[in-house]
Amino acid sequence: METAVQYWHLRRHRLFSKLSAADIKELCILSGYKKAAKDEVIYISDHVRRIYVLKKGVIRISTIDAAGNEVLKDVVQEGDLFGEITLSPGHNGQQGPEIARAVSQEVSLCSFLLQDFEKLLLRKPGLSLEYTRWIGMKLTRMHTRYADLVCKDARTRLIEFLKGFSIQRGKVKGREVRIRNYLTQKDIAGIIGATRQTVATLIGELEQQGLLRYSRSEIIIPDMALFQ
């Protein structure tokens, strides 16, 4: 049953969609399948080097700073890859151990040992090309995020983050968008490069203007066209 679930998940992922049935079965042999509950730690990157494919749920990626605090680095959505994705030595350049933690009620994912995935890419030029494209898009998003920290004010960064979050996770009804909220104000502050107090103030202003309704469980944008 587990192998059948792995096959179904990998077959539906756009990175592997062009592979043959035999190739997918080979991936199933190479991969591990895991489920996790909310707040469960998926991995700490000082351990065995792996690449993970998130099939269901939401995961937060964080690092430990010099003071021992857990600092949010990224939020991983369904269909995304994380772990040793650059295939480069080390641990993707982070300052401390990288921790992946489930923030949704249920998470399921597949994983590959880095060395197995590298061998697979060498044998499958088409997959290697698709993976290179995916890495390029992810790096572009990272560069855009860093550029935004310099060029855009905190309000603009917050609104653009919430718009992107709504596209990935939101449910649309007319002009209204509802998003199940897995993030604290501190988490959002870490993502957009602001203080928690600044985020709290901005959310308060957006709520007073009728542009946003925010709670621990849900974020509501009443009219996406006016959300700016």
mmCIF file with all atom_site columns, C-alpha atoms in Angstrom:
data_model
loop_
_atom_site.group_PDB
_atom_site.id
_atom_site.type_symbol
_atom_site.label_atom_id
_atom_site.label_alt_id
_atom_site.label_comp_id
_atom_site.label_asym_id
_atom_site.label_entity_id
_atom_site.label_seq_id
_atom_site.pdbx_PDB_ins_code
_atom_site.Cartn_x
_atom_site.Cartn_y
_atom_site.Cartn_z
_atom_site.occupancy
_atom_site.B_iso_or_equiv
_atom_site.pdbx_formal_charge
_atom_site.auth_seq_id
_atom_site.auth_comp_id
_atom_site.auth_asym_id
_atom_site.auth_atom_id
_atom_site.pdbx_PDB_model_num
ATOM 1   C CA . MET A 1 1   ? 0.000   0.000  0.000   1.00 0.00 ? 1   MET A CA 1
ATOM 2   C CA . GLU A 1 2   ? 2.812   2.423  0.898   1.00 0.00 ? 2   GLU A CA 1
ATOM 3   C CA . THR A 1 3   ? 4.524   1.799  -2.468  1.00 0.00 ? 3   THR A CA 1
ATOM 4   C CA . ALA A 1 4   ? 1.228   2.496  -4.258  1.00 0.00 ? 4   ALA A CA 1
ATOM 5   C CA . VAL A 1 5   ? 0.873   5.798  -2.384  1.00 0.00 ? 5   VAL A CA 1
ATOM 6   C CA . GLN A 1 6   ? 4.449   6.748  -3.254  1.00 0.00 ? 6   GLN A CA 1
ATOM 7   C CA . TYR A 1 7   ? 3.828   5.962  -6.925  1.00 0.00 ? 7   TYR A CA 1
ATOM 8   C CA . TRP A 1 8   ? 0.657   8.066  -6.981  1.00 0.00 ? 8   TRP A CA 1
ATOM 9   C CA . HIS A 1 9   ? 2.354   11.065 -5.336  1.00 0.00 ? 9   HIS A CA 1
ATOM 10  C CA . LEU A 1 10  ? 5.442   10.960 -7.560  1.00 0.00 ? 10  LEU A CA 1
ATOM 11  C CA . ARG A 1 11  ? 3.425   10.369 -10.733 1.00 0.00 ? 11  ARG A CA 1
ATOM 12  C CA . ARG A 1 12  ? 1.395   13.549 -10.068 1.00 0.00 ? 12  ARG A CA 1
ATOM 13  C CA . HIS A 1 13  ? 4.406   15.767 -9.297  1.00 0.00 ? 13  HIS A CA 1
ATOM 14  C CA . ARG A 1 14  ? 5.309   18.026 -12.236 1.00 0.00 ? 14  ARG A CA 1
ATOM 15  C CA . LEU A 1 15  ? 9.029   17.337 -11.807 1.00 0.00 ? 15  LEU A CA 1
ATOM 16  C CA . PHE A 1 16  ? 8.496   13.608 -12.445 1.00 0.00 ? 16  PHE A CA 1
ATOM 17  C CA . SER A 1 17  ? 5.419   13.749 -14.690 1.00 0.00 ? 17  SER A CA 1
ATOM 18  C CA . LYS A 1 18  ? 7.323   12.966 -17.907 1.00 0.00 ? 18  LYS A CA 1
ATOM 19  C CA . LEU A 1 19  ? 9.052   9.873  -16.536 1.00 0.00 ? 19  LEU A CA 1
ATOM 20  C CA . SER A 1 20  ? 7.895   6.416  -17.614 1.00 0.00 ? 20  SER A CA 1
ATOM 21  C CA . ALA A 1 21  ? 6.021   4.056  -15.311 1.00 0.00 ? 21  ALA A CA 1
ATOM 22  C CA . ALA A 1 22  ? 9.221   2.018  -14.914 1.00 0.00 ? 22  ALA A CA 1
ATOM 23  C CA . ASP A 1 23  ? 11.170  5.142  -13.919 1.00 0.00 ? 23  ASP A CA 1
ATOM 24  C CA . ILE A 1 24  ? 8.534   6.065  -11.336 1.00 0.00 ? 24  ILE A CA 1
ATOM 25  C CA . LYS A 1 25  ? 8.693   2.565  -9.869  1.00 0.00 ? 25  LYS A CA 1
ATOM 26  C CA . GLU A 1 26  ? 12.464  2.948  -9.609  1.00 0.00 ? 26  GLU A CA 1
ATOM 27  C CA . LEU A 1 27  ? 11.934  6.225  -7.760  1.00 0.00 ? 27  LEU A CA 1
ATOM 28  C CA . CYS A 1 28  ? 9.616   4.440  -5.349  1.00 0.00 ? 28  CYS A CA 1
ATOM 29  C CA . ILE A 1 29  ? 12.384  1.959  -4.556  1.00 0.00 ? 29  ILE A CA 1
ATOM 30  C CA . LEU A 1 30  ? 14.869  4.788  -3.953  1.00 0.00 ? 30  LEU A CA 1
ATOM 31  C CA . SER A 1 31  ? 12.524  7.023  -1.970  1.00 0.00 ? 31  SER A CA 1
ATOM 32  C CA . GLY A 1 32  ? 11.204  6.951  1.548   1.00 0.00 ? 32  GLY A CA 1
ATOM 33  C CA . TYR A 1 33  ? 7.633   7.946  2.440   1.00 0.00 ? 33  TYR A CA 1
ATOM 34  C CA . LYS A 1 34  ? 6.764   9.698  5.682   1.00 0.00 ? 34  LYS A CA 1
ATOM 35  C CA . LYS A 1 35  ? 3.766   11.227 7.422   1.00 0.00 ? 35  LYS A CA 1
ATOM 36  C CA . ALA A 1 36  ? 4.010   13.789 10.199  1.00 0.00 ? 36  ALA A CA 1
ATOM 37  C CA . ALA A 1 37  ? 1.597   15.520 12.568  1.00 0.00 ? 37  ALA A CA 1
ATOM 38  C CA . LYS A 1 38  ? 1.527   19.190 13.491  1.00 0.00 ? 38  LYS A CA 1
ATOM 39  C CA . ASP A 1 39  ? 4.687   20.455 15.290  1.00 0.00 ? 39  ASP A CA 1
ATOM 40  C CA . GLU A 1 40  ? 6.623   17.259 14.471  1.00 0.00 ? 40  GLU A CA 1
ATOM 41  C CA . VAL A 1 41  ? 10.211  17.843 13.330  1.00 0.00 ? 41  VAL A CA 1
ATOM 42  C CA . ILE A 1 42  ? 10.761  16.320 9.866   1.00 0.00 ? 42  ILE A CA 1
ATOM 43  C CA . TYR A 1 43  ? 14.520  16.656 9.791   1.00 0.00 ? 43  TYR A CA 1
ATOM 44  C CA . ILE A 1 44  ? 17.533  18.525 11.093  1.00 0.00 ? 44  ILE A CA 1
ATOM 45  C CA . SER A 1 45  ? 20.099  19.015 8.338   1.00 0.00 ? 45  SER A CA 1
ATOM 46  C CA . ASP A 1 46  ? 23.094  17.924 10.400  1.00 0.00 ? 46  ASP A CA 1
ATOM 47  C CA . HIS A 1 47  ? 21.832  14.365 9.848   1.00 0.00 ? 47  HIS A CA 1
ATOM 48  C CA . VAL A 1 48  ? 21.799  12.323 6.616   1.00 0.00 ? 48  VAL A CA 1
ATOM 49  C CA . ARG A 1 49  ? 21.655  14.526 3.509   1.00 0.00 ? 49  ARG A CA 1
ATOM 50  C CA . ARG A 1 50  ? 18.309  14.155 1.711   1.00 0.00 ? 50  ARG A CA 1
ATOM 51  C CA . ILE A 1 51  ? 16.022  15.869 -0.771  1.00 0.00 ? 51  ILE A CA 1
ATOM 52  C CA . TYR A 1 52  ? 12.354  16.018 0.233   1.00 0.00 ? 52  TYR A CA 1
ATOM 53  C CA . VAL A 1 53  ? 9.221   16.359 -1.924  1.00 0.00 ? 53  VAL A CA 1
ATOM 54  C CA . LEU A 1 54  ? 6.282   17.754 0.047   1.00 0.00 ? 54  LEU A CA 1
ATOM 55  C CA . LYS A 1 55  ? 3.051   16.160 -1.147  1.00 0.00 ? 55  LYS A CA 1
ATOM 56  C CA . LYS A 1 56  ? 0.555   17.371 1.448   1.00 0.00 ? 56  LYS A CA 1
ATOM 57  C CA . GLY A 1 57  ? 0.500   20.079 4.095   1.00 0.00 ? 57  GLY A CA 1
ATOM 58  C CA . VAL A 1 58  ? 2.719   22.998 5.074   1.00 0.00 ? 58  VAL A CA 1
ATOM 59  C CA . ILE A 1 59  ? 6.224   22.970 6.572   1.00 0.00 ? 59  ILE A CA 1
ATOM 60  C CA . ARG A 1 60  ? 8.270   25.773 8.100   1.00 0.00 ? 60  ARG A CA 1
ATOM 61  C CA . ILE A 1 61  ? 12.037  25.812 7.543   1.00 0.00 ? 61  ILE A CA 1
ATOM 62  C CA . SER A 1 62  ? 14.074  27.560 10.210  1.00 0.00 ? 62  SER A CA 1
ATOM 63  C CA . THR A 1 63  ? 17.652  27.945 11.363  1.00 0.00 ? 63  THR A CA 1
ATOM 64  C CA . ILE A 1 64  ? 19.226  28.467 14.763  1.00 0.00 ? 64  ILE A CA 1
ATOM 65  C CA . ASP A 1 65  ? 20.989  31.829 15.207  1.00 0.00 ? 65  ASP A CA 1
ATOM 66  C CA . ALA A 1 66  ? 24.055  32.561 17.341  1.00 0.00 ? 66  ALA A CA 1
ATOM 67  C CA . ALA A 1 67  ? 21.845  33.250 20.364  1.00 0.00 ? 67  ALA A CA 1
ATOM 68  C CA . GLY A 1 68  ? 20.142  29.872 20.043  1.00 0.00 ? 68  GLY A CA 1
ATOM 69  C CA . ASN A 1 69  ? 16.850  31.253 18.725  1.00 0.00 ? 69  ASN A CA 1
ATOM 70  C CA . GLU A 1 70  ? 14.869  29.496 15.998  1.00 0.00 ? 70  GLU A CA 1
ATOM 71  C CA . VAL A 1 71  ? 14.553  31.907 13.056  1.00 0.00 ? 71  VAL A CA 1
ATOM 72  C CA . LEU A 1 72  ? 12.064  31.286 10.248  1.00 0.00 ? 72  LEU A CA 1
ATOM 73  C CA . LYS A 1 73  ? 13.733  30.948 6.851   1.00 0.00 ? 73  LYS A CA 1
ATOM 74  C CA . ASP A 1 74  ? 10.964  29.763 4.531   1.00 0.00 ? 74  ASP A CA 1
ATOM 75  C CA . VAL A 1 75  ? 7.481   28.263 4.333   1.00 0.00 ? 75  VAL A CA 1
ATOM 76  C CA . VAL A 1 76  ? 7.212   25.184 2.126   1.00 0.00 ? 76  VAL A CA 1
ATOM 77  C CA . GLN A 1 77  ? 3.930   24.482 0.328   1.00 0.00 ? 77  GLN A CA 1
ATOM 78  C CA . GLU A 1 78  ? 2.518   21.350 -1.304  1.00 0.00 ? 78  GLU A CA 1
ATOM 79  C CA . GLY A 1 79  ? 4.509   20.234 -4.356  1.00 0.00 ? 79  GLY A CA 1
ATOM 80  C CA . ASP A 1 80  ? 7.685   22.031 -3.309  1.00 0.00 ? 80  ASP A CA 1
ATOM 81  C CA . LEU A 1 81  ? 11.125  20.511 -2.726  1.00 0.00 ? 81  LEU A CA 1
ATOM 82  C CA . PHE A 1 82  ? 13.386  21.231 0.232   1.00 0.00 ? 82  PHE A CA 1
ATOM 83  C CA . GLY A 1 83  ? 16.494  19.880 1.941   1.00 0.00 ? 83  GLY A CA 1
ATOM 84  C CA . GLU A 1 84  ? 19.799  19.627 0.060   1.00 0.00 ? 84  GLU A CA 1
ATOM 85  C CA . ILE A 1 85  ? 18.212  20.934 -3.125  1.00 0.00 ? 85  ILE A CA 1
ATOM 86  C CA . THR A 1 86  ? 21.281  22.664 -4.601  1.00 0.00 ? 86  THR A CA 1
ATOM 87  C CA . LEU A 1 87  ? 23.268  19.387 -4.660  1.00 0.00 ? 87  LEU A CA 1
ATOM 88  C CA . SER A 1 88  ? 26.263  21.385 -3.407  1.00 0.00 ? 88  SER A CA 1
ATOM 89  C CA . PRO A 1 89  ? 28.591  20.491 -0.513  1.00 0.00 ? 89  PRO A CA 1
ATOM 90  C CA . GLY A 1 90  ? 27.492  21.603 2.926   1.00 0.00 ? 90  GLY A CA 1
ATOM 91  C CA . HIS A 1 91  ? 23.988  22.518 3.957   1.00 0.00 ? 91  HIS A CA 1
ATOM 92  C CA . ASN A 1 92  ? 22.713  25.097 1.492   1.00 0.00 ? 92  ASN A CA 1
ATOM 93  C CA . GLY A 1 93  ? 24.759  27.838 3.105   1.00 0.00 ? 93  GLY A CA 1
ATOM 94  C CA . GLN A 1 94  ? 22.728  28.349 6.273   1.00 0.00 ? 94  GLN A CA 1
ATOM 95  C CA . GLN A 1 95  ? 24.369  29.713 9.413   1.00 0.00 ? 95  GLN A CA 1
ATOM 96  C CA . GLY A 1 96  ? 23.248  26.932 11.731  1.00 0.00 ? 96  GLY A CA 1
ATOM 97  C CA . PRO A 1 97  ? 21.335  23.641 11.680  1.00 0.00 ? 97  PRO A CA 1
ATOM 98  C CA . GLU A 1 98  ? 18.295  23.752 9.406   1.00 0.00 ? 98  GLU A CA 1
ATOM 99  C CA . ILE A 1 99  ? 15.057  22.438 10.919  1.00 0.00 ? 99  ILE A CA 1
ATOM 100 C CA . ALA A 1 100 ? 11.880  21.451 9.074   1.00 0.00 ? 100 ALA A CA 1
ATOM 101 C CA . ARG A 1 101 ? 8.729   21.345 11.201  1.00 0.00 ? 101 ARG A CA 1
ATOM 102 C CA . ALA A 1 102 ? 5.134   20.467 10.247  1.00 0.00 ? 102 ALA A CA 1
ATOM 103 C CA . VAL A 1 103 ? 2.781   23.416 10.838  1.00 0.00 ? 103 VAL A CA 1
ATOM 104 C CA . SER A 1 104 ? -0.389  21.956 9.280   1.00 0.00 ? 104 SER A CA 1
ATOM 105 C CA . GLN A 1 105 ? -2.406  19.209 10.948  1.00 0.00 ? 105 GLN A CA 1
ATOM 106 C CA . GLU A 1 106 ? -1.085  16.559 8.560   1.00 0.00 ? 106 GLU A CA 1
ATOM 107 C CA . VAL A 1 107 ? 2.020   16.379 6.375   1.00 0.00 ? 107 VAL A CA 1
ATOM 108 C CA . SER A 1 108 ? 3.121   13.694 3.922   1.00 0.00 ? 108 SER A CA 1
ATOM 109 C CA . LEU A 1 109 ? 6.308   13.632 1.884   1.00 0.00 ? 109 LEU A CA 1
ATOM 110 C CA . CYS A 1 110 ? 8.780   11.534 -0.067  1.00 0.00 ? 110 CYS A CA 1
ATOM 111 C CA . SER A 1 111 ? 12.531  11.768 0.352   1.00 0.00 ? 111 SER A CA 1
ATOM 112 C CA . PHE A 1 112 ? 15.663  10.644 -1.483  1.00 0.00 ? 112 PHE A CA 1
ATOM 113 C CA . LEU A 1 113 ? 19.211  10.231 -0.281  1.00 0.00 ? 113 LEU A CA 1
ATOM 114 C CA . LEU A 1 114 ? 21.208  12.961 -1.977  1.00 0.00 ? 114 LEU A CA 1
ATOM 115 C CA . GLN A 1 115 ? 23.683  10.504 -3.501  1.00 0.00 ? 115 GLN A CA 1
ATOM 116 C CA . ASP A 1 116 ? 20.853  8.405  -4.991  1.00 0.00 ? 116 ASP A CA 1
ATOM 117 C CA . PHE A 1 117 ? 19.166  11.469 -6.476  1.00 0.00 ? 117 PHE A CA 1
ATOM 118 C CA . GLU A 1 118 ? 22.436  12.677 -8.032  1.00 0.00 ? 118 GLU A CA 1
ATOM 119 C CA . LYS A 1 119 ? 22.945  9.270  -9.702  1.00 0.00 ? 119 LYS A CA 1
ATOM 120 C CA . LEU A 1 120 ? 19.376  9.365  -11.004 1.00 0.00 ? 120 LEU A CA 1
ATOM 121 C CA . LEU A 1 121 ? 19.899  12.811 -12.563 1.00 0.00 ? 121 LEU A CA 1
ATOM 122 C CA . LEU A 1 122 ? 23.001  11.550 -14.358 1.00 0.00 ? 122 LEU A CA 1
ATOM 123 C CA . ARG A 1 123 ? 20.989  8.715  -15.928 1.00 0.00 ? 123 ARG A CA 1
ATOM 124 C CA . LYS A 1 124 ? 17.935  10.837 -16.800 1.00 0.00 ? 124 LYS A CA 1
ATOM 125 C CA . PRO A 1 125 ? 18.909  13.973 -18.794 1.00 0.00 ? 125 PRO A CA 1
ATOM 126 C CA . GLY A 1 126 ? 15.267  15.057 -19.113 1.00 0.00 ? 126 GLY A CA 1
ATOM 127 C CA . LEU A 1 127 ? 14.766  14.935 -15.352 1.00 0.00 ? 127 LEU A CA 1
ATOM 128 C CA . SER A 1 128 ? 18.071  16.741 -14.842 1.00 0.00 ? 128 SER A CA 1
ATOM 129 C CA . LEU A 1 129 ? 16.906  19.557 -17.143 1.00 0.00 ? 129 LEU A CA 1
ATOM 130 C CA . GLU A 1 130 ? 13.557  19.892 -15.352 1.00 0.00 ? 130 GLU A CA 1
ATOM 131 C CA . TYR A 1 131 ? 15.316  19.935 -11.977 1.00 0.00 ? 131 TYR A CA 1
ATOM 132 C CA . THR A 1 132 ? 17.736  22.628 -13.170 1.00 0.00 ? 132 THR A CA 1
ATOM 133 C CA . ARG A 1 133 ? 14.789  24.754 -14.307 1.00 0.00 ? 133 ARG A CA 1
ATOM 134 C CA . TRP A 1 134 ? 13.092  24.290 -10.954 1.00 0.00 ? 134 TRP A CA 1
ATOM 135 C CA . ILE A 1 135 ? 16.242  25.331 -9.070  1.00 0.00 ? 135 ILE A CA 1
ATOM 136 C CA . GLY A 1 136 ? 16.537  28.391 -11.318 1.00 0.00 ? 136 GLY A CA 1
ATOM 137 C CA . MET A 1 137 ? 12.979  29.467 -10.525 1.00 0.00 ? 137 MET A CA 1
ATOM 138 C CA . LYS A 1 138 ? 13.517  28.967 -6.797  1.00 0.00 ? 138 LYS A CA 1
ATOM 139 C CA . LEU A 1 139 ? 16.732  31.026 -6.852  1.00 0.00 ? 139 LEU A CA 1
ATOM 140 C CA . THR A 1 140 ? 14.937  33.759 -8.796  1.00 0.00 ? 140 THR A CA 1
ATOM 141 C CA . ARG A 1 141 ? 12.232  33.902 -6.108  1.00 0.00 ? 141 ARG A CA 1
ATOM 142 C CA . MET A 1 142 ? 14.920  34.156 -3.435  1.00 0.00 ? 142 MET A CA 1
ATOM 143 C CA . HIS A 1 143 ? 16.704  36.974 -5.261  1.00 0.00 ? 143 HIS A CA 1
ATOM 144 C CA . THR A 1 144 ? 13.389  38.812 -5.694  1.00 0.00 ? 144 THR A CA 1
ATOM 145 C CA . ARG A 1 145 ? 12.703  38.441 -1.991  1.00 0.00 ? 145 ARG A CA 1
ATOM 146 C CA . TYR A 1 146 ? 16.097  39.903 -1.077  1.00 0.00 ? 146 TYR A CA 1
ATOM 147 C CA . ALA A 1 147 ? 15.642  42.761 -3.552  1.00 0.00 ? 147 ALA A CA 1
ATOM 148 C CA . ASP A 1 148 ? 12.251  43.530 -2.004  1.00 0.00 ? 148 ASP A CA 1
ATOM 149 C CA . LEU A 1 149 ? 13.910  43.953 1.394   1.00 0.00 ? 149 LEU A CA 1
ATOM 150 C CA . VAL A 1 150 ? 15.963  46.812 -0.047  1.00 0.00 ? 150 VAL A CA 1
ATOM 151 C CA . CYS A 1 151 ? 13.511  48.413 -2.472  1.00 0.00 ? 151 CYS A CA 1
ATOM 152 C CA . LYS A 1 152 ? 10.061  48.074 -0.857  1.00 0.00 ? 152 LYS A CA 1
ATOM 153 C CA . ASP A 1 153 ? 8.636   49.277 2.438   1.00 0.00 ? 153 ASP A CA 1
ATOM 154 C CA . ALA A 1 154 ? 7.294   46.892 5.081   1.00 0.00 ? 154 ALA A CA 1
ATOM 155 C CA . ARG A 1 155 ? 3.618   47.485 4.190   1.00 0.00 ? 155 ARG A CA 1
ATOM 156 C CA . THR A 1 156 ? 4.229   46.590 0.537   1.00 0.00 ? 156 THR A CA 1
ATOM 157 C CA . ARG A 1 157 ? 6.236   43.497 1.513   1.00 0.00 ? 157 ARG A CA 1
ATOM 158 C CA . LEU A 1 158 ? 3.466   42.351 3.864   1.00 0.00 ? 158 LEU A CA 1
ATOM 159 C CA . ILE A 1 159 ? 0.726   42.819 1.271   1.00 0.00 ? 159 ILE A CA 1
ATOM 160 C CA . GLU A 1 160 ? 2.708   41.050 -1.449  1.00 0.00 ? 160 GLU A CA 1
ATOM 161 C CA . PHE A 1 161 ? 3.492   38.150 0.893   1.00 0.00 ? 161 PHE A CA 1
ATOM 162 C CA . LEU A 1 162 ? -0.179  37.758 1.828   1.00 0.00 ? 162 LEU A CA 1
ATOM 163 C CA . LYS A 1 163 ? -1.189  37.913 -1.834  1.00 0.00 ? 163 LYS A CA 1
ATOM 164 C CA . GLY A 1 164 ? 1.298   35.165 -2.675  1.00 0.00 ? 164 GLY A CA 1
ATOM 165 C CA . PHE A 1 165 ? 0.198   33.119 0.335   1.00 0.00 ? 165 PHE A CA 1
ATOM 166 C CA . SER A 1 166 ? -3.432  33.473 -0.765  1.00 0.00 ? 166 SER A CA 1
ATOM 167 C CA . ILE A 1 167 ? -2.612  32.234 -4.278  1.00 0.00 ? 167 ILE A CA 1
ATOM 168 C CA . GLN A 1 168 ? -0.895  29.161 -2.854  1.00 0.00 ? 168 GLN A CA 1
ATOM 169 C CA . ARG A 1 169 ? -3.255  28.337 0.020   1.00 0.00 ? 169 ARG A CA 1
ATOM 170 C CA . GLY A 1 170 ? -6.377  30.467 -0.286  1.00 0.00 ? 170 GLY A CA 1
ATOM 171 C CA . LYS A 1 171 ? -9.963  29.520 -1.134  1.00 0.00 ? 171 LYS A CA 1
ATOM 172 C CA . VAL A 1 172 ? -11.638 32.050 -3.426  1.00 0.00 ? 172 VAL A CA 1
ATOM 173 C CA . LYS A 1 173 ? -15.304 32.942 -3.272  1.00 0.00 ? 173 LYS A CA 1
ATOM 174 C CA . GLY A 1 174 ? -16.122 35.879 -5.506  1.00 0.00 ? 174 GLY A CA 1
ATOM 175 C CA . ARG A 1 175 ? -13.634 38.601 -4.604  1.00 0.00 ? 175 ARG A CA 1
ATOM 176 C CA . GLU A 1 176 ? -13.050 37.249 -1.112  1.00 0.00 ? 176 GLU A CA 1
ATOM 177 C CA . VAL A 1 177 ? -10.131 34.957 -0.275  1.00 0.00 ? 177 VAL A CA 1
ATOM 178 C CA . ARG A 1 178 ? -9.883  32.863 2.899   1.00 0.00 ? 178 ARG A CA 1
ATOM 179 C CA . ILE A 1 179 ? -6.570  31.356 3.973   1.00 0.00 ? 179 ILE A CA 1
ATOM 180 C CA . ARG A 1 180 ? -6.093  28.839 6.764   1.00 0.00 ? 180 ARG A CA 1
ATOM 181 C CA . ASN A 1 181 ? -3.425  30.474 8.904   1.00 0.00 ? 181 ASN A CA 1
ATOM 182 C CA . TYR A 1 182 ? -0.395  28.441 10.017  1.00 0.00 ? 182 TYR A CA 1
ATOM 183 C CA . LEU A 1 183 ? 1.826   31.443 10.754  1.00 0.00 ? 183 LEU A CA 1
ATOM 184 C CA . THR A 1 184 ? 2.275   33.689 13.762  1.00 0.00 ? 184 THR A CA 1
ATOM 185 C CA . GLN A 1 185 ? 2.941   37.392 13.367  1.00 0.00 ? 185 GLN A CA 1
ATOM 186 C CA . LYS A 1 186 ? 6.539   36.621 14.365  1.00 0.00 ? 186 LYS A CA 1
ATOM 187 C CA . ASP A 1 187 ? 6.781   34.093 11.511  1.00 0.00 ? 187 ASP A CA 1
ATOM 188 C CA . ILE A 1 188 ? 5.466   36.630 9.000   1.00 0.00 ? 188 ILE A CA 1
ATOM 189 C CA . ALA A 1 189 ? 7.894   39.219 10.331  1.00 0.00 ? 189 ALA A CA 1
ATOM 190 C CA . GLY A 1 190 ? 10.787  36.831 9.722   1.00 0.00 ? 190 GLY A CA 1
ATOM 191 C CA . ILE A 1 191 ? 9.675   36.148 6.160   1.00 0.00 ? 191 ILE A CA 1
ATOM 192 C CA . ILE A 1 192 ? 9.253   39.811 5.127   1.00 0.00 ? 192 ILE A CA 1
ATOM 193 C CA . GLY A 1 193 ? 12.240  41.162 7.074   1.00 0.00 ? 193 GLY A CA 1
ATOM 194 C CA . ALA A 1 194 ? 10.386  43.276 9.652   1.00 0.00 ? 194 ALA A CA 1
ATOM 195 C CA . THR A 1 195 ? 9.871   43.278 13.409  1.00 0.00 ? 195 THR A CA 1
ATOM 196 C CA . ARG A 1 196 ? 6.883   41.535 14.984  1.00 0.00 ? 196 ARG A CA 1
ATOM 197 C CA . GLN A 1 197 ? 5.652   44.893 16.283  1.00 0.00 ? 197 GLN A CA 1
ATOM 198 C CA . THR A 1 198 ? 5.778   46.391 12.791  1.00 0.00 ? 198 THR A CA 1
ATOM 199 C CA . VAL A 1 199 ? 3.756   43.469 11.406  1.00 0.00 ? 199 VAL A CA 1
ATOM 200 C CA . ALA A 1 200 ? 1.213   43.768 14.226  1.00 0.00 ? 200 ALA A CA 1
ATOM 201 C CA . THR A 1 201 ? 0.828   47.506 13.544  1.00 0.00 ? 201 THR A CA 1
ATOM 202 C CA . LEU A 1 202 ? 0.433   47.001 9.792   1.00 0.00 ? 202 LEU A CA 1
ATOM 203 C CA . ILE A 1 203 ? -2.129  44.223 10.245  1.00 0.00 ? 203 ILE A CA 1
ATOM 204 C CA . GLY A 1 204 ? -4.059  46.511 12.588  1.00 0.00 ? 204 GLY A CA 1
ATOM 205 C CA . GLU A 1 205 ? -4.034  49.292 9.997   1.00 0.00 ? 205 GLU A CA 1
ATOM 206 C CA . LEU A 1 206 ? -5.216  46.953 7.220   1.00 0.00 ? 206 LEU A CA 1
ATOM 207 C CA . GLU A 1 207 ? -8.027  45.687 9.459   1.00 0.00 ? 207 GLU A CA 1
ATOM 208 C CA . GLN A 1 208 ? -9.134  49.249 10.280  1.00 0.00 ? 208 GLN A CA 1
ATOM 209 C CA . GLN A 1 209 ? -9.250  49.997 6.554   1.00 0.00 ? 209 GLN A CA 1
ATOM 210 C CA . GLY A 1 210 ? -11.432 46.937 5.963   1.00 0.00 ? 210 GLY A CA 1
ATOM 211 C CA . LEU A 1 211 ? -8.802  45.327 3.750   1.00 0.00 ? 211 LEU A CA 1
ATOM 212 C CA . LEU A 1 212 ? -7.958  42.361 5.989   1.00 0.00 ? 212 LEU A CA 1
ATOM 213 C CA . ARG A 1 213 ? -9.311  40.194 8.802   1.00 0.00 ? 213 ARG A CA 1
ATOM 214 C CA . TYR A 1 214 ? -6.623  38.317 10.694  1.00 0.00 ? 214 TYR A CA 1
ATOM 215 C CA . SER A 1 215 ? -6.816  35.639 13.397  1.00 0.00 ? 215 SER A CA 1
ATOM 216 C CA . ARG A 1 216 ? -4.688  32.741 14.590  1.00 0.00 ? 216 ARG A CA 1
ATOM 217 C CA . SER A 1 217 ? -6.742  30.293 12.549  1.00 0.00 ? 217 SER A CA 1
ATOM 218 C CA . GLU A 1 218 ? -7.649  32.259 9.416   1.00 0.00 ? 218 GLU A CA 1
ATOM 219 C CA . ILE A 1 219 ? -6.691  35.208 7.225   1.00 0.00 ? 219 ILE A CA 1
ATOM 220 C CA . ILE A 1 220 ? -9.468  36.795 5.174   1.00 0.00 ? 220 ILE A CA 1
ATOM 221 C CA . ILE A 1 221 ? -8.989  39.271 2.336   1.00 0.00 ? 221 ILE A CA 1
ATOM 222 C CA . PRO A 1 222 ? -12.496 40.620 1.652   1.00 0.00 ? 222 PRO A CA 1
ATOM 223 C CA . ASP A 1 223 ? -11.662 42.041 -1.765  1.00 0.00 ? 223 ASP A CA 1
ATOM 224 C CA . MET A 1 224 ? -8.414  41.021 -3.462  1.00 0.00 ? 224 MET A CA 1
ATOM 225 C CA . ALA A 1 225 ? -8.797  43.798 -6.060  1.00 0.00 ? 225 ALA A CA 1
ATOM 226 C CA . LEU A 1 226 ? -8.672  46.441 -3.288  1.00 0.00 ? 226 LEU A CA 1
ATOM 227 C CA . PHE A 1 227 ? -5.925  44.761 -1.255  1.00 0.00 ? 227 PHE A CA 1
ATOM 228 C CA . GLN A 1 228 ? -3.016  47.145 -1.752  1.00 0.00 ? 228 GLN A CA 1
#
